[in-house]
Structure formats: structure tokens, C-alpha cells
PDB file of C-alpha atoms and ligand atoms in Angstrom:
ATOM      1  CA  UNK A   1     -15.390  78.124  72.860  1.00 82.00           C
ATOM      2  CA  UNK A   2     -18.129  78.965  74.828  1.00 95.00           C
ATOM      3  CA  UNK A   3     -20.768  76.085  75.404  1.00 97.00           C
ATOM      4  CA  UNK A   4     -24.148  76.024  76.883  1.00 98.00           C
ATOM      5  CA  UNK A   5     -25.489  72.635  78.164  1.00 98.00           C
ATOM      6  CA  UNK A   6     -29.017  72.573  79.438  1.00 98.00           C
ATOM      7  CA  UNK A   7     -30.554  68.920  80.724  1.00 98.00           C
ATOM      8  CA  UNK A   8     -33.746  70.561  79.512  1.00 98.00           C
ATOM      9  CA  UNK A   9     -34.524  73.332  76.568  1.00 98.00           C
ATOM     10  CA  UNK A  10     -37.444  73.571  74.546  1.00 98.00           C
ATOM     11  CA  UNK A  11     -35.525  73.674  71.541  1.00 98.00           C
ATOM     12  CA  UNK A  12     -31.287  74.400  71.113  1.00 98.00           C
ATOM     13  CA  UNK A  13     -31.697  76.541  67.605  1.00 98.00           C
ATOM     14  CA  UNK A  14     -34.729  78.399  69.491  1.00 98.00           C
ATOM     15  CA  UNK A  15     -32.081  79.598  72.652  1.00 98.00           C
ATOM     16  CA  UNK A  16     -29.110  79.979  70.530  1.00 98.00           C
ATOM     17  CA  UNK A  17     -32.076  83.029  68.299  1.00 97.00           C
ATOM     18  CA  UNK A  18     -32.075  84.547  71.668  1.00 97.00           C
ATOM     19  CA  UNK A  19     -28.000  84.334  72.531  1.00 97.00           C
ATOM     20  CA  UNK A  20     -28.204  86.145  69.392  1.00 97.00           C
ATOM     21  CA  UNK A  21     -30.384  89.528  70.020  1.00 96.00           C
ATOM     22  CA  UNK A  22     -27.346  90.176  72.539  1.00 96.00           C
ATOM     23  CA  UNK A  23     -23.132  90.335  71.393  1.00 95.00           C
ATOM     24  CA  UNK A  24     -22.012  86.183  70.604  1.00 96.00           C
ATOM     25  CA  UNK A  25     -18.554  84.691  70.069  1.00 96.00           C
ATOM     26  CA  UNK A  26     -18.415  83.034  66.487  1.00 96.00           C
ATOM     27  CA  UNK A  27     -19.068  79.282  67.522  1.00 97.00           C
ATOM     28  CA  UNK A  28     -20.942  78.934  70.650  1.00 98.00           C
ATOM     29  CA  UNK A  29     -22.775  75.566  71.230  1.00 98.00           C
ATOM     30  CA  UNK A  30     -25.559  74.857  72.439  1.00 98.00           C
ATOM     31  CA  UNK A  31     -26.045  71.402  73.854  1.00 98.00           C
ATOM     32  CA  UNK A  32     -29.104  69.798  76.078  1.00 98.00           C
ATOM     33  CA  UNK A  33     -29.676  66.164  77.036  1.00 98.00           C
ATOM     34  CA  UNK A  34     -33.730  66.523  75.388  1.00 98.00           C
ATOM     35  CA  UNK A  35     -35.619  68.919  74.028  1.00 98.00           C
ATOM     36  CA  UNK A  36     -39.578  69.584  74.816  1.00 98.00           C
ATOM     37  CA  UNK A  37     -39.844  70.876  71.398  1.00 98.00           C
ATOM     38  CA  UNK A  38     -37.238  70.077  69.008  1.00 98.00           C
ATOM     39  CA  UNK A  39     -38.271  71.609  65.343  1.00 97.00           C
ATOM     40  CA  UNK A  40     -37.413  69.600  62.086  1.00 96.00           C
ATOM     41  CA  UNK A  41     -37.043  71.299  58.648  1.00 94.00           C
ATOM     42  CA  UNK A  42     -40.063  71.918  57.126  1.00 90.00           C
ATOM     43  CA  UNK A  43     -42.398  72.861  60.731  1.00 90.00           C
ATOM     44  CA  UNK A  44     -41.785  69.048  61.590  1.00 94.00           C
ATOM     45  CA  UNK A  45     -41.010  67.862  65.102  1.00 95.00           C
ATOM     46  CA  UNK A  46     -37.998  66.658  66.011  1.00 97.00           C
ATOM     47  CA  UNK A  47     -38.638  64.039  68.754  1.00 96.00           C
ATOM     48  CA  UNK A  48     -35.654  63.899  71.175  1.00 98.00           C
ATOM     49  CA  UNK A  49     -35.988  61.067  74.253  1.00 98.00           C
ATOM     50  CA  UNK A  50     -33.769  61.944  77.222  1.00 98.00           C
ATOM     51  CA  UNK A  51     -29.889  61.475  77.324  1.00 96.00           C
ATOM     52  CA  UNK A  52     -30.858  58.982  73.809  1.00 98.00           C
ATOM     53  CA  UNK A  53     -29.395  61.428  71.230  1.00 98.00           C
ATOM     54  CA  UNK A  54     -26.954  64.566  70.475  1.00 98.00           C
ATOM     55  CA  UNK A  55     -29.398  67.819  70.099  1.00 98.00           C
ATOM     56  CA  UNK A  56     -27.049  70.980  69.385  1.00 98.00           C
ATOM     57  CA  UNK A  57     -27.186  74.520  67.472  1.00 98.00           C
ATOM     58  CA  UNK A  58     -23.995  76.098  66.673  1.00 98.00           C
ATOM     59  CA  UNK A  59     -24.092  79.692  66.372  1.00 98.00           C
ATOM     60  CA  UNK A  60     -22.412  81.312  63.907  1.00 97.00           C
ATOM     61  CA  UNK A  61     -21.496  84.942  62.799  1.00 95.00           C
ATOM     62  CA  UNK A  62     -19.957  84.461  59.619  1.00 93.00           C
ATOM     63  CA  UNK A  63     -18.225  86.877  56.774  1.00 89.00           C
ATOM     64  CA  UNK A  64     -20.133  85.388  54.146  1.00 89.00           C
ATOM     65  CA  UNK A  65     -23.308  86.298  51.948  1.00 85.00           C
ATOM     66  CA  UNK A  66     -26.474  84.243  51.435  1.00 86.00           C
ATOM     67  CA  UNK A  67     -25.913  82.772  48.444  1.00 85.00           C
ATOM     68  CA  UNK A  68     -22.968  80.500  50.163  1.00 89.00           C
ATOM     69  CA  UNK A  69     -24.653  79.186  52.883  1.00 90.00           C
ATOM     70  CA  UNK A  70     -26.025  76.047  51.022  1.00 91.00           C
ATOM     71  CA  UNK A  71     -22.318  75.593  51.092  1.00 92.00           C
ATOM     72  CA  UNK A  72     -22.261  76.108  54.639  1.00 94.00           C
ATOM     73  CA  UNK A  73     -24.728  72.950  55.019  1.00 92.00           C
ATOM     74  CA  UNK A  74     -23.331  70.697  52.239  1.00 94.00           C
ATOM     75  CA  UNK A  75     -20.050  70.707  54.174  1.00 94.00           C
ATOM     76  CA  UNK A  76     -21.618  70.735  57.983  1.00 97.00           C
ATOM     77  CA  UNK A  77     -23.491  67.516  56.541  1.00 97.00           C
ATOM     78  CA  UNK A  78     -19.837  65.876  55.443  1.00 97.00           C
ATOM     79  CA  UNK A  79     -18.047  67.108  58.303  1.00 97.00           C
ATOM     80  CA  UNK A  80     -20.692  65.647  60.933  1.00 98.00           C
ATOM     81  CA  UNK A  81     -20.327  62.255  57.956  1.00 98.00           C
ATOM     82  CA  UNK A  82     -16.873  61.961  58.188  1.00 98.00           C
ATOM     83  CA  UNK A  83     -16.650  62.587  62.027  1.00 98.00           C
ATOM     84  CA  UNK A  84     -18.951  59.698  62.700  1.00 98.00           C
ATOM     85  CA  UNK A  85     -17.780  57.409  60.110  1.00 98.00           C
ATOM     86  CA  UNK A  86     -14.657  58.037  61.623  1.00 97.00           C
ATOM     87  CA  UNK A  87     -15.293  57.420  65.211  1.00 96.00           C
ATOM     88  CA  UNK A  88     -18.088  54.835  64.948  1.00 96.00           C
ATOM     89  CA  UNK A  89     -16.459  53.221  62.250  1.00 96.00           C
ATOM     90  CA  UNK A  90     -19.613  52.324  59.785  1.00 97.00           C
ATOM     91  CA  UNK A  91     -20.034  53.724  56.237  1.00 97.00           C
ATOM     92  CA  UNK A  92     -22.786  56.628  55.678  1.00 98.00           C
ATOM     93  CA  UNK A  93     -25.081  57.915  53.155  1.00 96.00           C
ATOM     94  CA  UNK A  94     -26.077  61.770  52.442  1.00 96.00           C
ATOM     95  CA  UNK A  95     -29.211  62.367  51.137  1.00 95.00           C
ATOM     96  CA  UNK A  96     -29.493  65.999  49.517  1.00 94.00           C
ATOM     97  CA  UNK A  97     -28.770  68.789  51.129  1.00 92.00           C
ATOM     98  CA  UNK A  98     -28.458  67.718  54.695  1.00 91.00           C
ATOM     99  CA  UNK A  99     -29.812  64.584  55.724  1.00 96.00           C
ATOM    100  CA  UNK A 100     -27.619  60.898  56.715  1.00 97.00           C
ATOM    101  CA  UNK A 101     -28.338  57.843  56.224  1.00 97.00           C
ATOM    102  CA  UNK A 102     -27.287  54.856  57.751  1.00 97.00           C
ATOM    103  CA  UNK A 103     -28.676  51.793  55.608  1.00 97.00           C
ATOM    104  CA  UNK A 104     -30.773  53.862  53.995  1.00 95.00           C
ATOM    105  CA  UNK A 105     -32.626  55.469  57.153  1.00 97.00           C
ATOM    106  CA  UNK A 106     -32.445  58.547  58.643  1.00 97.00           C
ATOM    107  CA  UNK A 107     -30.097  59.194  61.815  1.00 98.00           C
ATOM    108  CA  UNK A 108     -29.318  62.921  61.532  1.00 98.00           C
ATOM    109  CA  UNK A 109     -30.768  66.041  60.338  1.00 97.00           C
ATOM    110  CA  UNK A 110     -29.580  69.264  60.095  1.00 97.00           C
ATOM    111  CA  UNK A 111     -31.997  72.351  60.858  1.00 97.00           C
ATOM    112  CA  UNK A 112     -29.982  75.998  59.146  1.00 95.00           C
ATOM    113  CA  UNK A 113     -31.533  78.910  60.151  1.00 95.00           C
ATOM    114  CA  UNK A 114     -30.355  82.153  59.086  1.00 94.00           C
ATOM    115  CA  UNK A 115     -31.351  86.211  59.854  1.00 94.00           C
ATOM    116  CA  UNK A 116     -29.790  89.109  58.843  1.00 90.00           C
ATOM    117  CA  UNK A 117     -29.480  91.390  54.961  1.00 85.00           C
ATOM    118  CA  UNK A 118     -28.808  89.489  52.192  1.00 80.00           C
ATOM    119  CA  UNK A 119     -24.349  90.931  51.609  1.00 81.00           C
ATOM    120  CA  UNK A 120     -24.336  91.336  55.676  1.00 85.00           C
ATOM    121  CA  UNK A 121     -25.679  87.486  57.584  1.00 91.00           C
ATOM    122  CA  UNK A 122     -25.873  88.803  61.560  1.00 93.00           C
ATOM    123  CA  UNK A 123     -26.357  85.005  62.222  1.00 96.00           C
ATOM    124  CA  UNK A 124     -26.210  81.476  60.816  1.00 97.00           C
ATOM    125  CA  UNK A 125     -28.203  78.705  63.690  1.00 98.00           C
ATOM    126  CA  UNK A 126     -26.640  75.720  62.705  1.00 98.00           C
ATOM    127  CA  UNK A 127     -28.812  72.752  64.561  1.00 98.00           C
ATOM    128  CA  UNK A 128     -28.643  68.992  64.408  1.00 98.00           C
ATOM    129  CA  UNK A 129     -30.246  66.537  66.048  1.00 98.00           C
ATOM    130  CA  UNK A 130     -28.470  63.181  65.753  1.00 98.00           C
ATOM    131  CA  UNK A 131     -30.444  59.926  67.235  1.00 98.00           C
ATOM    132  CA  UNK A 132     -27.324  57.908  69.012  1.00 98.00           C
ATOM    133  CA  UNK A 133     -29.071  55.765  71.229  1.00 98.00           C
ATOM    134  CA  UNK A 134     -32.350  55.382  70.347  1.00 98.00           C
ATOM    135  CA  UNK A 135     -34.251  51.557  70.707  1.00 97.00           C
ATOM    136  CA  UNK A 136     -37.233  51.633  68.383  1.00 96.00           C
ATOM    137  CA  UNK A 137     -40.131  52.289  70.679  1.00 96.00           C
ATOM    138  CA  UNK A 138     -38.583  55.742  70.637  1.00 97.00           C
ATOM    139  CA  UNK A 139     -39.800  56.216  67.181  1.00 96.00           C
ATOM    140  CA  UNK A 140     -43.414  56.022  66.202  1.00 93.00           C
ATOM    141  CA  UNK A 141     -45.393  54.336  63.623  1.00 93.00           C
ATOM    142  CA  UNK A 142     -44.481  56.847  60.628  1.00 91.00           C
ATOM    143  CA  UNK A 143     -40.758  57.061  61.452  1.00 94.00           C
ATOM    144  CA  UNK A 144     -39.717  53.372  62.047  1.00 92.00           C
ATOM    145  CA  UNK A 145     -39.880  52.897  58.400  1.00 93.00           C
ATOM    146  CA  UNK A 146     -37.964  55.805  57.730  1.00 95.00           C
ATOM    147  CA  UNK A 147     -35.360  56.193  60.707  1.00 97.00           C
ATOM    148  CA  UNK A 148     -32.790  54.625  63.082  1.00 98.00           C
ATOM    149  CA  UNK A 149     -30.056  55.415  65.701  1.00 98.00           C
ATOM    150  CA  UNK A 150     -26.548  53.966  65.807  1.00 98.00           C
ATOM    151  CA  UNK A 151     -27.546  51.581  68.481  1.00 98.00           C
ATOM    152  CA  UNK A 152     -29.783  50.293  66.733  1.00 98.00           C
ATOM    153  CA  UNK A 153     -27.993  49.451  63.657  1.00 97.00           C
ATOM    154  CA  UNK A 154     -24.313  49.040  65.438  1.00 97.00           C
ATOM    155  CA  UNK A 155     -26.006  46.723  68.392  1.00 97.00           C
ATOM    156  CA  UNK A 156     -23.773  48.765  70.884  1.00 97.00           C
ATOM    157  CA  UNK A 157     -24.624  51.539  72.916  1.00 98.00           C
ATOM    158  CA  UNK A 158     -22.667  54.664  71.456  1.00 98.00           C
ATOM    159  CA  UNK A 159     -20.209  57.221  74.163  1.00 98.00           C
ATOM    160  CA  UNK A 160     -22.546  60.889  72.971  1.00 98.00           C
ATOM    161  CA  UNK A 161     -19.931  62.959  74.837  1.00 97.00           C
ATOM    162  CA  UNK A 162     -17.281  61.594  72.782  1.00 97.00           C
ATOM    163  CA  UNK A 163     -18.887  61.470  69.732  1.00 98.00           C
ATOM    164  CA  UNK A 164     -20.105  65.476  70.563  1.00 98.00           C
ATOM    165  CA  UNK A 165     -15.846  65.979  71.175  1.00 97.00           C
ATOM    166  CA  UNK A 166     -15.064  64.328  67.702  1.00 97.00           C
ATOM    167  CA  UNK A 167     -17.706  65.880  65.907  1.00 98.00           C
ATOM    168  CA  UNK A 168     -17.172  69.734  66.717  1.00 98.00           C
ATOM    169  CA  UNK A 169     -13.345  68.850  66.004  1.00 97.00           C
ATOM    170  CA  UNK A 170     -13.606  68.375  62.833  1.00 97.00           C
ATOM    171  CA  UNK A 171     -16.194  71.263  62.499  1.00 98.00           C
ATOM    172  CA  UNK A 172     -14.326  73.330  63.644  1.00 97.00           C
ATOM    173  CA  UNK A 173     -11.526  72.370  60.976  1.00 96.00           C
ATOM    174  CA  UNK A 174     -14.049  72.133  58.046  1.00 96.00           C
ATOM    175  CA  UNK A 175     -15.164  75.646  59.040  1.00 96.00           C
ATOM    176  CA  UNK A 176     -11.754  77.160  59.515  1.00 96.00           C
ATOM    177  CA  UNK A 177     -10.664  76.052  55.906  1.00 95.00           C
ATOM    178  CA  UNK A 178     -13.648  77.152  54.533  1.00 93.00           C
ATOM    179  CA  UNK A 179     -13.557  80.902  55.868  1.00 93.00           C
ATOM    180  CA  UNK A 180     -10.091  80.841  55.167  1.00 93.00           C
ATOM    181  CA  UNK A 181     -10.749  80.581  51.755  1.00 88.00           C
ATOM    182  CA  UNK A 182     -10.367  76.621  50.944  1.00 88.00           C
ATOM    183  CA  UNK A 183     -11.256  75.250  47.668  1.00 87.00           C
ATOM    184  CA  UNK A 184     -15.329  74.373  47.628  1.00 90.00           C
ATOM    185  CA  UNK A 185     -14.687  72.034  45.021  1.00 92.00           C
ATOM    186  CA  UNK A 186     -12.373  69.587  47.045  1.00 92.00           C
ATOM    187  CA  UNK A 187     -15.255  69.831  49.980  1.00 94.00           C
ATOM    188  CA  UNK A 188     -18.058  69.151  46.498  1.00 94.00           C
ATOM    189  CA  UNK A 189     -16.162  65.629  45.764  1.00 95.00           C
ATOM    190  CA  UNK A 190     -15.941  64.280  48.772  1.00 95.00           C
ATOM    191  CA  UNK A 191     -19.684  65.691  48.688  1.00 96.00           C
ATOM    192  CA  UNK A 192     -20.672  63.898  46.163  1.00 95.00           C
ATOM    193  CA  UNK A 193     -19.059  60.479  46.589  1.00 95.00           C
ATOM    194  CA  UNK A 194     -21.354  59.913  50.170  1.00 96.00           C
ATOM    195  CA  UNK A 195     -24.518  60.721  48.117  1.00 92.00           C
ATOM    196  CA  UNK A 196     -25.753  58.522  45.571  1.00 84.00           C
ATOM    197  CA  UNK A 197     -28.509  59.943  44.020  1.00 89.00           C
ATOM    198  CA  UNK A 198     -26.674  61.241  41.165  1.00 90.00           C
ATOM    199  CA  UNK A 199     -28.052  59.546  37.655  1.00 91.00           C
ATOM    200  CA  UNK A 200     -31.182  58.647  39.813  1.00 93.00           C
ATOM    201  CA  UNK A 201     -34.768  59.765  39.207  1.00 95.00           C
ATOM    202  CA  UNK A 202     -36.242  61.584  41.907  1.00 95.00           C
ATOM    203  CA  UNK A 203     -39.253  63.925  42.884  1.00 95.00           C
ATOM    204  CA  UNK A 204     -38.666  67.091  44.539  1.00 95.00           C
ATOM    205  CA  UNK A 205     -40.928  69.415  46.872  1.00 93.00           C
ATOM    206  CA  UNK A 206     -40.312  72.624  47.825  1.00 87.00           C
ATOM    207  CA  UNK A 207     -42.709  74.068  50.373  1.00 81.00           C
ATOM    208  CA  UNK A 208     -46.060  74.635  48.481  1.00 76.00           C
ATOM    209  CA  UNK A 209     -45.071  73.456  45.059  1.00 79.00           C
ATOM    210  CA  UNK A 210     -46.563  70.851  43.568  1.00 86.00           C
ATOM    211  CA  UNK A 211     -43.704  68.245  44.028  1.00 91.00           C
ATOM    212  CA  UNK A 212     -41.738  67.422  40.014  1.00 92.00           C
ATOM    213  CA  UNK A 213     -39.654  64.658  39.454  1.00 95.00           C
ATOM    214  CA  UNK A 214     -36.223  64.299  37.610  1.00 96.00           C
ATOM    215  CA  UNK A 215     -33.259  62.634  36.547  1.00 97.00           C
ATOM    216  CA  UNK A 216     -30.217  64.359  38.643  1.00 96.00           C
ATOM    217  CA  UNK A 217     -27.519  65.899  36.858  1.00 95.00           C
ATOM    218  CA  UNK A 218     -24.884  66.996  39.366  1.00 94.00           C
ATOM    219  CA  UNK A 219     -24.334  69.604  42.322  1.00 94.00           C
ATOM    220  CA  UNK A 220     -23.523  72.806  41.733  1.00 93.00           C
ATOM    221  CA  UNK A 221     -20.652  74.702  42.910  1.00 91.00           C
ATOM    222  CA  UNK A 222     -23.344  76.813  45.331  1.00 90.00           C
ATOM    223  CA  UNK A 223     -24.149  73.389  46.505  1.00 92.00           C
ATOM    224  CA  UNK A 224     -27.600  72.793  43.747  1.00 93.00           C
ATOM    225  CA  UNK A 225     -28.782  70.076  43.297  1.00 95.00           C
ATOM    226  CA  UNK A 226     -29.141  69.998  39.214  1.00 96.00           C
ATOM    227  CA  UNK A 227     -32.304  68.305  37.773  1.00 96.00           C
ATOM    228  CA  UNK A 228     -33.260  67.671  34.257  1.00 97.00           C
ATOM    229  CA  UNK A 229     -36.950  67.999  34.827  1.00 95.00           C
ATOM    230  CA  UNK A 230     -39.691  64.921  33.286  1.00 93.00           C
ATOM    231  CA  UNK A 231     -40.473  68.055  31.194  1.00 93.00           C
ATOM    232  CA  UNK A 232     -36.370  68.109  29.793  1.00 95.00           C
ATOM    233  CA  UNK A 233     -36.129  71.635  30.863  1.00 96.00           C
ATOM    234  CA  UNK A 234     -32.488  71.745  33.721  1.00 97.00           C
ATOM    235  CA  UNK A 235     -33.294  73.580  36.776  1.00 95.00           C
ATOM    236  CA  UNK A 236     -30.485  74.135  39.637  1.00 95.00           C
ATOM    237  CA  UNK A 237     -32.177  73.862  43.708  1.00 93.00           C
ATOM    238  CA  UNK A 238     -30.991  75.234  46.265  1.00 89.00           C
ATOM    239  CA  UNK A 239     -33.285  73.924  48.967  1.00 89.00           C
ATOM    240  CA  UNK A 240     -35.559  70.840  48.683  1.00 92.00           C
ATOM    241  CA  UNK A 241     -36.846  68.072  50.004  1.00 93.00           C
ATOM    242  CA  UNK A 242     -36.273  64.745  47.386  1.00 93.00           C
ATOM    243  CA  UNK A 243     -37.771  61.441  47.474  1.00 91.00           C
ATOM    244  CA  UNK A 244     -37.398  58.366  45.168  1.00 82.00           C
TER     245      UNK A 244
HETATM  246  C1  BTN B 301     -34.406  67.704  59.559  1.00 67.79           C
HETATM  247  O1  BTN B 301     -35.857  67.648  59.696  1.00 67.79           O
HETATM  248  O2  BTN B 301     -33.778  66.962  59.587  1.00 67.79           O
HETATM  249  C2  BTN B 301     -33.715  68.769  60.750  1.00 67.79           C
HETATM  250  C3  BTN B 301     -33.929  67.965  61.832  1.00 67.79           C
HETATM  251  C4  BTN B 301     -32.791  69.031  63.128  1.00 67.79           C
HETATM  252  C5  BTN B 301     -32.777  68.772  64.276  1.00 67.79           C
HETATM  253  C6  BTN B 301     -32.284  69.798  65.509  1.00 67.79           C
HETATM  254  S1  BTN B 301     -31.939  68.681  66.728  1.00 67.79           S
HETATM  255  C7  BTN B 301     -31.036  70.276  67.779  1.00 67.79           C
HETATM  256  C8  BTN B 301     -31.775  71.174  66.618  1.00 67.79           C
HETATM  257  N1  BTN B 301     -33.131  72.359  67.657  1.00 67.79           N
HETATM  258  C9  BTN B 301     -33.943  72.358  66.700  1.00 67.79           C
HETATM  259  O3  BTN B 301     -35.155  72.396  67.372  1.00 67.79           O
HETATM  260  N2  BTN B 301     -33.415  71.399  66.051  1.00 67.79           N
HETATM  261  C10 BTN B 301     -31.875  71.518  65.735  1.00 67.79           C
END
């Protein structure tokens, strides 16, 4: 597989988007030491201090349709989660759809960007950022309460390169199994066991709409969050942001 490494770049997702304008292999990897304009979901900034975090994008060309994208992001979260747990020897939690938490604080976020037609995807970019060796000073005041790093929680500097290798190996296996038609129920079962909000009351925000509250019932086979809303109706959300 081709790996593009940059000591400094604007955003690995933006670079992947450029690569996608020409011919590319399914699974090209873009890695940066730091990002000048790292992006998070909902147009937020993603802080990327030099050589302290993992900033990666995968450029993929899966033969799947739009409705399967949520499945793809869910198993990516699961793959990263399992790889980190194994490699670092920690216990992690997944916050639907794809935040990874350590001791209830965020250590990894995933930004998926898609291009193409509904039934013919041109490319999918999965960008993920992992707070590996961030120190407390790397987080500003608003982030301090919500985010942490592997180093802060384990009191140990972690080997970024080895972690990347392990994640890519684990991801490849999940990706191949998925494309080969492996049963998604199996993935879902594992995913749910890492998720702590089932049966809990939550608030869900979707882009410009007023946040709504309800009780999480389940995750559907397509990866949607199924919620019993406070007005009694049952709704499914393929994307969104939840808070407790
Ligand atoms: C989130 O909001 O939780 C998603 C964060 C995704 C950050 C990663 S870092 C590598 C890639 N390049 C970007 O600009 N963003 C993603």
C-alpha cells in the first residue's frame, strides 16, 4: 500500500481529497506529523500538536452504497478501539457513532467524507486523530474537561509509529472481511459491547435542528441509533452528536 508522509500539512483529509482527483489505489494512507488546519466533525478545529498525535487519512474506494457508510465508520471505530486496547493494554469505550473515550474523555475522533453518487461511490476518506502523547497544556480550557491523551492516562510516552502499524493491520483485516461480505451482526455485537449508552437518556443534536432527547434503545443493522423520543415516538438516526 502507498503511504504518503508529511512532517507538516494543512489536513490529511484535504490531501486525500486531492489524491482522489486522479487515479488512486483502494487504501492509500496519508500520515502527518502535524496539521495546520486539522478539521473535526461539524466544522470544528482538530488540534494537531507536532509529533504528539496520530493524524491519518485512509483513501478508500469500496464497492458499497451510501447507506452502508455508517457501517464502515462503525467498524473503523471498532478496529481502532480494539487495536489500541490490545497494543496499549487499556479499556476503551465507544461513543456512537465514532468517538473513542478513555476514562470517559475523548482520545480519538473520526471524520468520514464521501464523494460520488448514491449507488456509486467515488471515494471515501476516513480521517482519524488520536491524542497519543499530548500533555495537559496541549488542550485549551474547553477541551480539558472533555479530552485526554494516552500519555496523560497511562503516565507513559507511547510509540506512535508502532500504534499506527498495529491500527492499520487491524483495520485492513476488518475492511477485507467487510468487503468479502462478512456478517455485520458480528461487528455490531462487538461494537455494542463497547458502547455504554444503551438504555440511557441522551440528547441528540443533528446539524441545524433543535436538539432532541430520548432513551437509546439499540443500534440497527445499518448502524443507526434507535431512540425512544421523549414524545413516545421511535426514531432512527444515521448520524448526529449525542450528549448525556
Ligand atoms: C472529530 O470531530 O471527532 C473528528 C476528528 C478527525 C480528526 C482527523 S486528524 C486526521 C484527519 N485530518 C483532518 O483534518 N481531520 C482528521
